[in-house]
PDB file of C-alpha atoms in Angstrom:
ATOM      1  CA  MET K   1     124.703 123.879 170.152  1.00 43.00           C
ATOM      2  CA  SER K   2     125.586 121.000 172.486  1.00 45.00           C
ATOM      3  CA  GLU K   3     122.988 119.174 174.542  1.00 46.00           C
ATOM      4  CA  LEU K   4     124.214 118.058 177.962  1.00 48.00           C
ATOM      5  CA  VAL K   5     122.215 115.885 180.367  1.00 46.00           C
ATOM      6  CA  THR K   6     122.504 116.587 184.086  1.00 44.00           C
ATOM      7  CA  GLY K   7     122.265 114.035 186.879  1.00 43.00           C
ATOM      8  CA  GLU K   8     118.571 114.869 187.225  1.00 41.00           C
ATOM      9  CA  ALA K   9     118.035 113.948 183.544  1.00 41.00           C
ATOM     10  CA  VAL K  10     117.586 117.604 182.555  1.00 40.00           C
ATOM     11  CA  ALA K  11     118.842 118.467 179.070  1.00 41.00           C
ATOM     12  CA  LEU K  12     120.950 121.618 178.894  1.00 48.00           C
ATOM     13  CA  GLU K  13     121.650 123.430 175.673  1.00 55.00           C
ATOM     14  CA  LEU K  14     125.143 124.912 175.899  1.00 68.00           C
ATOM     15  CA  ARG K  15     127.251 126.461 173.196  1.00 81.00           C
ATOM     16  CA  PRO K  16     130.824 125.129 173.386  1.00 85.00           C
ATOM     17  CA  ALA K  17     133.604 127.640 172.878  1.00 86.00           C
ATOM     18  CA  ARG K  18     135.604 127.161 169.695  1.00 85.00           C
ATOM     19  CA  LEU K  19     139.337 127.351 169.111  1.00 87.00           C
ATOM     20  CA  PRO K  20     139.693 131.079 168.248  1.00 89.00           C
ATOM     21  CA  SER K  21     137.909 132.351 171.368  1.00 89.00           C
ATOM     22  CA  ARG K  22     139.660 129.812 173.585  1.00 90.00           C
ATOM     23  CA  ALA K  23     143.058 130.691 172.128  1.00 90.00           C
ATOM     24  CA  LEU K  24     142.443 134.379 172.768  1.00 92.00           C
ATOM     25  CA  ALA K  25     141.387 133.662 176.354  1.00 92.00           C
ATOM     26  CA  VAL K  26     144.498 131.522 176.961  1.00 91.00           C
ATOM     27  CA  LEU K  27     146.691 134.238 175.447  1.00 93.00           C
ATOM     28  CA  LEU K  28     145.240 136.857 177.798  1.00 94.00           C
ATOM     29  CA  ASP K  29     145.711 134.520 180.765  1.00 92.00           C
ATOM     30  CA  LEU K  30     149.328 133.857 179.785  1.00 91.00           C
ATOM     31  CA  VAL K  31     150.070 137.581 179.417  1.00 93.00           C
ATOM     32  CA  ALA K  32     148.649 138.254 182.875  1.00 93.00           C
ATOM     33  CA  ALA K  33     150.453 135.247 184.398  1.00 91.00           C
ATOM     34  CA  VAL K  34     153.816 136.160 182.812  1.00 91.00           C
ATOM     35  CA  ALA K  35     153.479 139.748 184.005  1.00 93.00           C
ATOM     36  CA  VAL K  36     152.860 138.551 187.563  1.00 92.00           C
ATOM     37  CA  TYR K  37     155.662 136.004 187.268  1.00 91.00           C
ATOM     38  CA  VAL K  38     158.176 138.620 186.120  1.00 92.00           C
ATOM     39  CA  ALA K  39     157.190 140.970 188.937  1.00 92.00           C
ATOM     40  CA  VAL K  40     157.404 138.216 191.563  1.00 91.00           C
ATOM     41  CA  THR K  41     160.729 136.953 190.165  1.00 90.00           C
ATOM     42  CA  ILE K  42     162.298 140.410 190.341  1.00 91.00           C
ATOM     43  CA  ALA K  43     161.087 140.796 193.907  1.00 90.00           C
ATOM     44  CA  VAL K  44     162.472 137.359 194.871  1.00 87.00           C
ATOM     45  CA  VAL K  45     165.842 137.989 193.215  1.00 86.00           C
ATOM     46  CA  VAL K  46     166.242 141.338 194.942  1.00 87.00           C
ATOM     47  CA  SER K  47     165.239 139.979 198.339  1.00 86.00           C
ATOM     48  CA  THR K  48     167.414 136.828 198.084  1.00 82.00           C
ATOM     49  CA  ALA K  49     170.578 138.341 196.609  1.00 81.00           C
ATOM     50  CA  SER K  50     172.600 137.250 199.615  1.00 82.00           C
ATOM     51  CA  LEU K  51     171.715 133.549 199.234  1.00 82.00           C
ATOM     52  CA  ASP K  52     173.761 130.993 197.346  1.00 83.00           C
ATOM     53  CA  ASP K  53     172.998 129.787 193.846  1.00 83.00           C
ATOM     54  CA  ALA K  54     171.223 126.594 194.952  1.00 86.00           C
ATOM     55  CA  ALA K  55     168.758 128.491 197.124  1.00 86.00           C
ATOM     56  CA  GLN K  56     168.079 130.999 194.394  1.00 84.00           C
ATOM     57  CA  THR K  57     167.453 128.199 191.889  1.00 87.00           C
ATOM     58  CA  ALA K  58     165.034 126.490 194.292  1.00 89.00           C
ATOM     59  CA  LEU K  59     163.171 129.749 194.852  1.00 88.00           C
ATOM     60  CA  SER K  60     162.982 130.331 191.096  1.00 87.00           C
ATOM     61  CA  ILE K  61     161.443 126.888 190.528  1.00 90.00           C
ATOM     62  CA  ALA K  62     159.011 127.432 193.389  1.00 90.00           C
ATOM     63  CA  THR K  63     158.021 130.802 191.969  1.00 90.00           C
ATOM     64  CA  PHE K  64     157.447 129.271 188.542  1.00 88.00           C
ATOM     65  CA  VAL K  65     155.269 126.490 189.942  1.00 89.00           C
ATOM     66  CA  LEU K  66     153.289 128.745 192.263  1.00 90.00           C
ATOM     67  CA  VAL K  67     152.630 131.535 189.758  1.00 90.00           C
ATOM     68  CA  LEU K  68     152.312 129.771 186.394  1.00 88.00           C
ATOM     69  CA  VAL K  69     150.786 126.525 187.654  1.00 89.00           C
ATOM     70  CA  GLY K  70     149.190 127.201 191.020  1.00 91.00           C
ATOM     71  CA  GLY K  71     147.919 130.651 190.041  1.00 91.00           C
ATOM     72  CA  PRO K  72     145.589 129.541 187.220  1.00 91.00           C
ATOM     73  CA  ILE K  73     144.367 126.612 189.342  1.00 93.00           C
ATOM     74  CA  ALA K  74     143.503 128.911 192.237  1.00 93.00           C
ATOM     75  CA  VAL K  75     141.852 131.480 189.986  1.00 92.00           C
ATOM     76  CA  GLU K  76     139.655 128.914 188.197  1.00 92.00           C
ATOM     77  CA  THR K  77     138.690 127.307 191.515  1.00 93.00           C
ATOM     78  CA  LEU K  78     137.745 130.553 193.252  1.00 93.00           C
ATOM     79  CA  SER K  79     135.980 132.036 190.209  1.00 91.00           C
ATOM     80  CA  HIS K  80     134.198 128.763 189.295  1.00 89.00           C
ATOM     81  CA  GLY K  81     135.844 128.512 185.897  1.00 90.00           C
ATOM     82  CA  ARG K  82     136.167 132.168 184.933  1.00 90.00           C
ATOM     83  CA  SER K  83     139.761 133.307 184.598  1.00 91.00           C
ATOM     84  CA  LEU K  84     140.717 136.802 183.457  1.00 91.00           C
ATOM     85  CA  GLY K  85     140.930 135.808 179.792  1.00 91.00           C
ATOM     86  CA  LYS K  86     137.694 133.820 179.910  1.00 92.00           C
ATOM     87  CA  MET K  87     135.851 136.714 181.533  1.00 91.00           C
ATOM     88  CA  ALA K  88     137.084 139.024 178.779  1.00 91.00           C
ATOM     89  CA  CYS K  89     135.960 136.583 176.058  1.00 90.00           C
ATOM     90  CA  GLY K  90     132.685 135.608 177.727  1.00 89.00           C
ATOM     91  CA  LEU K  91     133.696 131.994 178.431  1.00 91.00           C
ATOM     92  CA  ARG K  92     133.382 129.702 181.425  1.00 91.00           C
ATOM     93  CA  VAL K  93     134.656 126.250 182.359  1.00 93.00           C
ATOM     94  CA  VAL K  94     131.868 123.909 183.491  1.00 91.00           C
ATOM     95  CA  ARG K  95     131.567 120.217 184.216  1.00 90.00           C
ATOM     96  CA  ASP K  96     130.235 117.786 181.652  1.00 84.00           C
ATOM     97  CA  ASP K  97     126.852 117.938 183.386  1.00 79.00           C
ATOM     98  CA  GLY K  98     126.786 121.736 183.243  1.00 79.00           C
ATOM     99  CA  GLY K  99     127.654 122.332 186.911  1.00 83.00           C
ATOM    100  CA  PRO K 100     130.439 124.560 188.292  1.00 88.00           C
ATOM    101  CA  ILE K 101     133.928 123.085 188.494  1.00 92.00           C
ATOM    102  CA  ARG K 102     135.727 122.338 191.762  1.00 92.00           C
ATOM    103  CA  PHE K 103     139.357 122.196 192.847  1.00 94.00           C
ATOM    104  CA  ARG K 104     139.995 118.729 191.433  1.00 93.00           C
ATOM    105  CA  HIS K 105     138.779 119.787 187.986  1.00 94.00           C
ATOM    106  CA  ALA K 106     140.939 122.905 188.009  1.00 93.00           C
ATOM    107  CA  LEU K 107     143.919 120.874 189.292  1.00 94.00           C
ATOM    108  CA  VAL K 108     143.747 118.332 186.455  1.00 94.00           C
ATOM    109  CA  ARG K 109     143.280 121.098 183.881  1.00 93.00           C
ATOM    110  CA  GLY K 110     146.210 123.064 185.254  1.00 91.00           C
ATOM    111  CA  LEU K 111     148.642 120.149 185.474  1.00 92.00           C
ATOM    112  CA  ILE K 112     147.904 118.887 181.977  1.00 93.00           C
ATOM    113  CA  GLY K 113     147.924 122.454 180.715  1.00 90.00           C
ATOM    114  CA  VAL K 114     151.589 122.731 181.683  1.00 89.00           C
ATOM    115  CA  ILE K 115     152.387 120.013 179.146  1.00 90.00           C
ATOM    116  CA  GLU K 116     149.996 120.846 176.321  1.00 90.00           C
ATOM    117  CA  ILE K 117     150.184 124.646 176.587  1.00 89.00           C
ATOM    118  CA  LEU K 118     153.424 125.752 178.241  1.00 87.00           C
ATOM    119  CA  MET K 119     155.849 123.018 177.179  1.00 88.00           C
ATOM    120  CA  THR K 120     154.551 122.626 173.616  1.00 89.00           C
ATOM    121  CA  PHE K 121     153.618 126.307 173.101  1.00 89.00           C
ATOM    122  CA  GLY K 122     149.951 125.355 172.745  1.00 88.00           C
ATOM    123  CA  VAL K 123     150.412 123.083 169.730  1.00 91.00           C
ATOM    124  CA  VAL K 124     148.968 119.992 171.442  1.00 92.00           C
ATOM    125  CA  ALA K 125     146.070 121.976 172.885  1.00 90.00           C
ATOM    126  CA  CYS K 126     145.221 123.465 169.485  1.00 90.00           C
ATOM    127  CA  ILE K 127     145.275 120.076 167.765  1.00 92.00           C
ATOM    128  CA  ALA K 128     143.117 118.459 170.458  1.00 90.00           C
ATOM    129  CA  SER K 129     140.627 121.327 170.447  1.00 88.00           C
ATOM    130  CA  PHE K 130     140.440 121.307 166.647  1.00 87.00           C
ATOM    131  CA  VAL K 131     139.806 117.545 166.510  1.00 88.00           C
ATOM    132  CA  SER K 132     137.256 117.462 169.361  1.00 87.00           C
ATOM    133  CA  ALA K 133     133.618 117.885 168.392  1.00 83.00           C
ATOM    134  CA  ARG K 134     133.071 120.204 171.360  1.00 84.00           C
ATOM    135  CA  GLY K 135     136.428 121.953 171.194  1.00 85.00           C
ATOM    136  CA  ARG K 136     137.909 120.280 174.269  1.00 90.00           C
ATOM    137  CA  ARG K 137     141.643 120.030 174.917  1.00 91.00           C
ATOM    138  CA  LEU K 138     143.286 117.130 176.758  1.00 92.00           C
ATOM    139  CA  GLY K 139     142.905 118.832 180.118  1.00 92.00           C
ATOM    140  CA  ASP K 140     139.150 119.065 179.591  1.00 93.00           C
ATOM    141  CA  VAL K 141     138.937 115.410 178.539  1.00 93.00           C
ATOM    142  CA  PHE K 142     140.753 114.112 181.633  1.00 94.00           C
ATOM    143  CA  ALA K 143     139.066 116.553 184.014  1.00 93.00           C
ATOM    144  CA  GLY K 144     135.572 115.998 182.610  1.00 92.00           C
ATOM    145  CA  THR K 145     135.027 119.676 181.837  1.00 93.00           C
ATOM    146  CA  LEU K 146     133.877 121.824 178.951  1.00 90.00           C
ATOM    147  CA  VAL K 147     134.475 125.461 178.056  1.00 92.00           C
ATOM    148  CA  VAL K 148     131.205 127.128 177.045  1.00 90.00           C
ATOM    149  CA  ARG K 149     130.180 130.569 175.886  1.00 88.00           C
ATOM    150  CA  GLU K 150     128.282 132.672 178.390  1.00 82.00           C
ATOM    151  CA  ARG K 151     127.597 135.708 176.222  1.00 70.00           C
ATOM    152  CA  ILE K 152     125.507 134.535 173.292  1.00 60.00           C
ATOM    153  CA  PRO K 153     124.228 137.183 170.888  1.00 55.00           C
ATOM    154  CA  VAL K 154     120.457 137.321 171.058  1.00 52.00           C
ATOM    155  CA  ALA K 155     118.607 137.880 167.818  1.00 50.00           C
ATOM    156  CA  ARG K 156     116.181 140.759 167.779  1.00 54.00           C
ATOM    157  CA  THR K 157     112.620 139.573 168.122  1.00 53.00           C
ATOM    158  CA  GLY K 158     110.397 141.050 165.467  1.00 59.00           C
ATOM    159  CA  PHE K 159     107.250 142.929 166.424  1.00 66.00           C
ATOM    160  CA  VAL K 160     104.057 141.005 165.718  1.00 72.00           C
ATOM    161  CA  PRO K 161     101.499 143.602 164.579  1.00 75.00           C
ATOM    162  CA  PRO K 162      98.042 143.474 166.154  1.00 79.00           C
ATOM    163  CA  PRO K 163      94.991 142.650 164.021  1.00 81.00           C
ATOM    164  CA  PRO K 164      92.419 145.264 162.989  1.00 80.00           C
ATOM    165  CA  PRO K 165      90.062 146.229 165.848  1.00 81.00           C
ATOM    166  CA  TRP K 166      87.009 144.822 164.084  1.00 81.00           C
ATOM    167  CA  LEU K 167      88.519 141.324 164.317  1.00 79.00           C
ATOM    168  CA  ALA K 168      89.042 141.442 168.093  1.00 76.00           C
ATOM    169  CA  GLY K 169      87.465 138.420 169.756  1.00 77.00           C
ATOM    170  CA  ARG K 170      86.043 136.999 166.539  1.00 79.00           C
ATOM    171  CA  PHE K 171      88.028 133.745 166.767  1.00 82.00           C
ATOM    172  CA  SER K 172      87.467 133.080 170.468  1.00 80.00           C
ATOM    173  CA  GLU K 173      85.715 129.764 169.698  1.00 81.00           C
ATOM    174  CA  LEU K 174      88.360 128.517 167.261  1.00 82.00           C
ATOM    175  CA  ASP K 175      90.003 125.171 168.051  1.00 84.00           C
ATOM    176  CA  LEU K 176      93.770 125.720 167.984  1.00 85.00           C
ATOM    177  CA  SER K 177      94.836 122.444 169.573  1.00 83.00           C
ATOM    178  CA  ALA K 178      95.774 120.786 166.253  1.00 83.00           C
ATOM    179  CA  VAL K 179      98.030 123.608 165.017  1.00 86.00           C
ATOM    180  CA  PRO K 180     101.687 122.480 165.227  1.00 87.00           C
ATOM    181  CA  ASP K 181     104.435 124.665 166.635  1.00 83.00           C
ATOM    182  CA  GLY K 182     106.169 124.799 163.270  1.00 84.00           C
ATOM    183  CA  LEU K 183     103.153 126.466 161.676  1.00 86.00           C
ATOM    184  CA  TRP K 184     102.892 128.977 164.527  1.00 84.00           C
ATOM    185  CA  LEU K 185     106.561 129.828 164.027  1.00 85.00           C
ATOM    186  CA  ALA K 186     106.067 130.295 160.278  1.00 87.00           C
ATOM    187  CA  VAL K 187     103.074 132.574 160.868  1.00 87.00           C
ATOM    188  CA  ARG K 188     104.966 134.688 163.395  1.00 84.00           C
ATOM    189  CA  GLN K 189     107.964 134.995 161.107  1.00 84.00           C
ATOM    190  CA  TYR K 190     105.742 136.114 158.262  1.00 87.00           C
ATOM    191  CA  LEU K 191     103.926 138.712 160.400  1.00 86.00           C
ATOM    192  CA  THR K 192     107.179 140.192 161.657  1.00 84.00           C
ATOM    193  CA  ARG K 193     108.716 140.426 158.187  1.00 82.00           C
ATOM    194  CA  MET K 194     105.798 141.083 155.858  1.00 83.00           C
ATOM    195  CA  GLN K 195     106.672 144.780 155.618  1.00 81.00           C
ATOM    196  CA  GLN K 196     109.948 143.736 153.972  1.00 80.00           C
ATOM    197  CA  LEU K 197     108.313 141.509 151.345  1.00 82.00           C
ATOM    198  CA  ASP K 198     107.088 142.369 147.899  1.00 84.00           C
ATOM    199  CA  PRO K 199     103.298 143.014 148.119  1.00 85.00           C
ATOM    200  CA  GLN K 200     102.397 140.257 145.671  1.00 86.00           C
ATOM    201  CA  VAL K 201     104.764 137.740 147.279  1.00 84.00           C
ATOM    202  CA  GLY K 202     103.558 138.663 150.751  1.00 84.00           C
ATOM    203  CA  TRP K 203      99.911 138.286 149.715  1.00 88.00           C
ATOM    204  CA  SER K 204     100.507 134.804 148.275  1.00 88.00           C
ATOM    205  CA  MET K 205     102.438 133.722 151.382  1.00 89.00           C
ATOM    206  CA  ALA K 206      99.652 134.991 153.625  1.00 88.00           C
ATOM    207  CA  GLU K 207      97.055 133.095 151.592  1.00 90.00           C
ATOM    208  CA  ARG K 208      99.058 129.879 151.819  1.00 90.00           C
ATOM    209  CA  LEU K 209      99.628 130.223 155.574  1.00 90.00           C
ATOM    210  CA  ALA K 210      95.993 131.131 156.162  1.00 89.00           C
ATOM    211  CA  SER K 211      94.917 128.069 154.174  1.00 89.00           C
ATOM    212  CA  ASP K 212      97.184 125.807 156.226  1.00 89.00           C
ATOM    213  CA  LEU K 213      95.951 127.352 159.463  1.00 87.00           C
ATOM    214  CA  ALA K 214      92.315 127.004 158.437  1.00 87.00           C
ATOM    215  CA  GLU K 215      92.906 123.355 157.531  1.00 88.00           C
ATOM    216  CA  ARG K 216      94.368 122.664 160.970  1.00 86.00           C
ATOM    217  CA  THR K 217      91.581 124.461 162.833  1.00 86.00           C
ATOM    218  CA  GLY K 218      88.777 122.989 160.741  1.00 82.00           C
ATOM    219  CA  ALA K 219      87.190 126.402 160.098  1.00 82.00           C
ATOM    220  CA  PRO K 220      87.570 128.269 156.791  1.00 84.00           C
ATOM    221  CA  VAL K 221      88.884 131.801 156.550  1.00 86.00           C
ATOM    222  CA  PRO K 222      85.899 134.191 156.776  1.00 84.00           C
ATOM    223  CA  GLN K 223      85.016 135.961 153.564  1.00 84.00           C
ATOM    224  CA  GLY K 224      86.103 139.570 153.338  1.00 83.00           C
ATOM    225  CA  VAL K 225      88.952 139.120 155.838  1.00 85.00           C
ATOM    226  CA  PRO K 226      92.431 139.653 154.370  1.00 87.00           C
ATOM    227  CA  PRO K 227      94.675 136.648 155.008  1.00 87.00           C
ATOM    228  CA  ALA K 228      97.314 138.672 156.880  1.00 87.00           C
ATOM    229  CA  ALA K 229      94.647 140.121 159.169  1.00 87.00           C
ATOM    230  CA  TYR K 230      93.276 136.623 159.747  1.00 87.00           C
ATOM    231  CA  LEU K 231      96.726 135.352 160.707  1.00 87.00           C
ATOM    232  CA  ALA K 232      97.304 138.246 163.110  1.00 86.00           C
ATOM    233  CA  ALA K 233      93.904 137.769 164.737  1.00 87.00           C
ATOM    234  CA  VAL K 234      94.444 134.035 165.270  1.00 88.00           C
ATOM    235  CA  VAL K 235      97.930 134.629 166.709  1.00 87.00           C
ATOM    236  CA  GLN K 236      96.499 137.222 169.086  1.00 84.00           C
ATOM    237  CA  GLU K 237      93.795 134.771 170.151  1.00 85.00           C
ATOM    238  CA  ARG K 238      96.424 132.137 170.908  1.00 85.00           C
ATOM    239  CA  GLN K 239      98.442 134.630 172.958  1.00 83.00           C
ATOM    240  CA  ALA K 240      95.286 135.633 174.854  1.00 84.00           C
ATOM    241  CA  ARG K 241      94.549 132.005 175.724  1.00 85.00           C
ATOM    242  CA  GLU K 242      98.091 131.431 176.915  1.00 82.00           C
ATOM    243  CA  ALA K 243      97.859 134.571 179.060  1.00 82.00           C
ATOM    244  CA  ARG K 244      94.588 133.371 180.588  1.00 81.00           C
ATOM    245  CA  ARG K 245      96.107 129.986 181.402  1.00 79.00           C
ATOM    246  CA  ALA K 246      99.175 131.608 182.963  1.00 76.00           C
ATOM    247  CA  PHE K 247      97.637 134.543 184.841  1.00 77.00           C
ATOM    248  CA  GLY K 248      93.953 133.722 185.139  1.00 67.00           C
ATOM    249  CA  SER K 249      90.843 134.366 183.082  1.00 54.00           C
ATOM    250  CA  GLY K 250      90.718 138.081 183.837  1.00 47.00           C
ATOM    251  CA  SER K 251      94.164 139.000 182.578  1.00 43.00           C
ATOM    252  CA  SER K 252      93.500 139.117 178.855  1.00 41.00           C
ATOM    253  CA  SER K 253      91.115 141.616 177.340  1.00 43.00           C
ATOM    254  CA  SER K 254      91.512 140.754 173.675  1.00 42.00           C
ATOM    255  CA  SER K 255      88.621 138.297 173.621  1.00 42.00           C
ATOM    256  CA  SER K 256      86.557 139.744 176.449  1.00 42.00           C
ATOM    257  CA  PRO K 257      83.063 141.190 175.893  1.00 40.00           C
ATOM    258  CA  VAL K 258      84.417 144.659 176.572  1.00 38.00           C
ATOM    259  CA  ALA K 259      86.916 144.300 173.750  1.00 41.00           C
ATOM    260  CA  GLY K 260      84.180 143.044 171.455  1.00 41.00           C
ATOM    261  CA  ALA K 261      81.950 145.973 172.389  1.00 39.00           C
ATOM    262  CA  ASP K 262      84.708 148.452 171.739  1.00 42.00           C
ATOM    263  CA  ALA K 263      85.406 146.939 168.326  1.00 40.00           C
ATOM    264  CA  ALA K 264      82.239 148.317 166.741  1.00 41.00           C
ATOM    265  CA  PRO K 265      82.907 152.018 167.519  1.00 40.00           C
ATOM    266  CA  ALA K 266      86.461 151.594 166.258  1.00 39.00           C
ATOM    267  CA  ALA K 267      85.189 150.080 163.008  1.00 40.00           C
ATOM    268  CA  GLU K 268      82.560 152.817 162.621  1.00 41.00           C
ATOM    269  CA  THR K 269      85.217 155.480 163.087  1.00 38.00           C
ATOM    270  CA  ALA K 270      87.416 153.805 160.495  1.00 39.00           C
ATOM    271  CA  SER K 271      84.519 153.516 158.019  1.00 41.00           C
ATOM    272  CA  ALA K 272      83.580 157.165 158.524  1.00 39.00           C
ATOM    273  CA  ALA K 273      87.062 158.119 157.405  1.00 37.00           C
ATOM    274  CA  GLY K 274      86.247 156.676 153.957  1.00 39.00           C
ATOM    275  CA  ALA K 275      88.455 154.700 151.637  1.00 39.00           C
ATOM    276  CA  SER K 276      91.249 157.223 152.042  1.00 39.00           C
ATOM    277  CA  SER K 277      92.466 155.650 155.305  1.00 39.00           C
ATOM    278  CA  ASP K 278      92.460 152.240 156.952  1.00 44.00           C
ATOM    279  CA  ALA K 279      91.673 151.171 160.524  1.00 36.00           C
ATOM    280  CA  TYR K 280      94.972 152.643 161.682  1.00 34.00           C
ATOM    281  CA  GLY K 281      94.605 156.003 159.892  1.00 36.00           C
ATOM    282  CA  ARG K 282      96.975 155.082 157.050  1.00 39.00           C
ATOM    283  CA  PRO K 283      96.355 155.216 153.263  1.00 43.00           C
ATOM    284  CA  PRO K 284      94.926 151.915 152.035  1.00 47.00           C
ATOM    285  CA  ILE K 285      97.196 149.395 150.378  1.00 46.00           C
ATOM    286  CA  VAL K 286      95.145 146.939 148.395  1.00 47.00           C
ATOM    287  CA  PRO K 287      97.132 143.764 147.580  1.00 49.00           C
ATOM    288  CA  PRO K 288      97.001 142.385 144.047  1.00 50.00           C
ATOM    289  CA  GLY K 289      93.848 140.408 143.372  1.00 50.00           C
ATOM    290  CA  ALA K 290      91.978 141.794 146.372  1.00 47.00           C
ATOM    291  CA  PRO K 291      88.360 142.883 145.670  1.00 49.00           C
ATOM    292  CA  SER K 292      87.807 146.622 145.718  1.00 48.00           C
ATOM    293  CA  GLN K 293      84.684 148.583 146.561  1.00 48.00           C
ATOM    294  CA  PRO K 294      83.798 152.235 145.967  1.00 46.00           C
ATOM    295  CA  SER K 295      84.101 154.774 148.727  1.00 42.00           C
ATOM    296  CA  GLY K 296      81.108 154.875 151.027  1.00 41.00           C
ATOM    297  CA  ALA K 297      79.367 151.962 149.303  1.00 42.00           C
ATOM    298  CA  ALA K 298      77.758 149.418 151.572  1.00 43.00           C
ATOM    299  CA  VAL K 299      78.091 145.720 150.843  1.00 41.00           C
ATOM    300  CA  GLU K 300      74.714 144.113 150.374  1.00 44.00           C
ATOM    301  CA  PRO K 301      74.378 140.634 151.859  1.00 42.00           C
ATOM    302  CA  SER K 302      73.835 137.870 149.331  1.00 43.00           C
ATOM    303  CA  GLY K 303      70.769 135.748 149.855  1.00 44.00           C
ATOM    304  CA  GLY K 304      69.018 135.898 153.169  1.00 44.00           C
ATOM    305  CA  ALA K 305      70.049 138.258 155.926  1.00 45.00           C
ATOM    306  CA  ARG K 306      72.485 136.659 158.349  1.00 45.00           C
ATOM    307  CA  PRO K 307      72.607 137.889 161.944  1.00 43.00           C
ATOM    308  CA  ALA K 308      76.013 139.170 162.983  1.00 44.00           C
ATOM    309  CA  ALA K 309      78.139 137.175 165.381  1.00 44.00           C
ATOM    310  CA  PRO K 310      78.471 138.479 168.970  1.00 43.00           C
ATOM    311  CA  HIS K 311      81.882 139.968 168.232  1.00 46.00           C
ATOM    312  CA  GLU K 312      81.454 140.499 164.487  1.00 48.00           C
ATOM    313  CA  VAL K 313      80.951 143.895 162.886  1.00 46.00           C
ATOM    314  CA  PRO K 314      78.643 143.977 159.831  1.00 50.00           C
ATOM    315  CA  ALA K 315      80.431 143.863 156.507  1.00 47.00           C
ATOM    316  CA  GLY K 316      79.307 147.347 155.517  1.00 48.00           C
ATOM    317  CA  GLU K 317      81.125 148.860 158.499  1.00 49.00           C
ATOM    318  CA  ARG K 318      84.467 147.190 157.852  1.00 47.00           C
ATOM    319  CA  PRO K 319      87.289 149.103 156.221  1.00 45.00           C
ATOM    320  CA  GLY K 320      87.720 147.673 152.745  1.00 44.00           C
ATOM    321  CA  THR K 321      91.525 147.651 152.837  1.00 43.00           C
ATOM    322  CA  GLY K 322      94.296 145.188 153.179  1.00 49.00           C
ATOM    323  CA  PHE K 323      95.972 144.568 156.515  1.00 52.00           C
ATOM    324  CA  VAL K 324      98.532 147.293 157.213  1.00 51.00           C
ATOM    325  CA  PRO K 325     100.150 146.971 160.657  1.00 52.00           C
ATOM    326  CA  PRO K 326     101.442 149.991 162.526  1.00 49.00           C
ATOM    327  CA  ALA K 327     105.116 150.853 162.023  1.00 46.00           C
TER     328      ALA K 327
END
């Protein structure tokens, strides 16, 4: 990835085209140009058969210059850096500041290209592109241009599973300002790939990430909440806050009172199903080391009775399973 700075001091991240893709694009352009040149030459020879040798030689040179030199210059100027070969390979010629090229850039590229591509069979262009850090040939250096890739393969974004319903809105008062972006990225990557991990490895990773997240927020992980469910709930809370900042306070319903009120019936329905299914109607998967409780048994509070939080469901109504996201 190459970082270019525009005249307005805006950094652009562009991916320079490398030698193989550029060579293929040049080869396609040359095939098209030679085909046009042969067709035009045959037409000129047939139409000027009555002229003398000097006139025919002059017309041949003019045809060569116009088709093999002027043609690519005109095409790159009119298409803003996208010739036939570059369009096929997903490439484009841009200025050093990321802007579209003009006639003077295409002219310099075309004239120098005659020497380093046509006269030397591309040897000079290949050496210059191989040596350059951004894959530029001599024509690009003198013209102040760069060939970049337009079609960049986009990686599939993994699905971040939602938290259990009984955790909706529970972390609405959590301070997330001290959590760095790197930790958010690690949490998201874990949530999107935890189905592919070994259960014991995934449980230990979730505990470590939950510990780091709790240290940054200043609030410990609540007891009885699986670490993966805690991570998913905190990520959902962050997304809800970002949605409220972007679209207004009424756009997100994850931490609203309605969502909190609906969490209790969902938890009661899940508890009524017994230990044979979790909050999503799936068989429970208890990670190694997780505490287990018998089916239908209520968890007695230790010590004095503690009133439930506004969005918190009592411990006896929670499903006693690990966090299993929907497929």
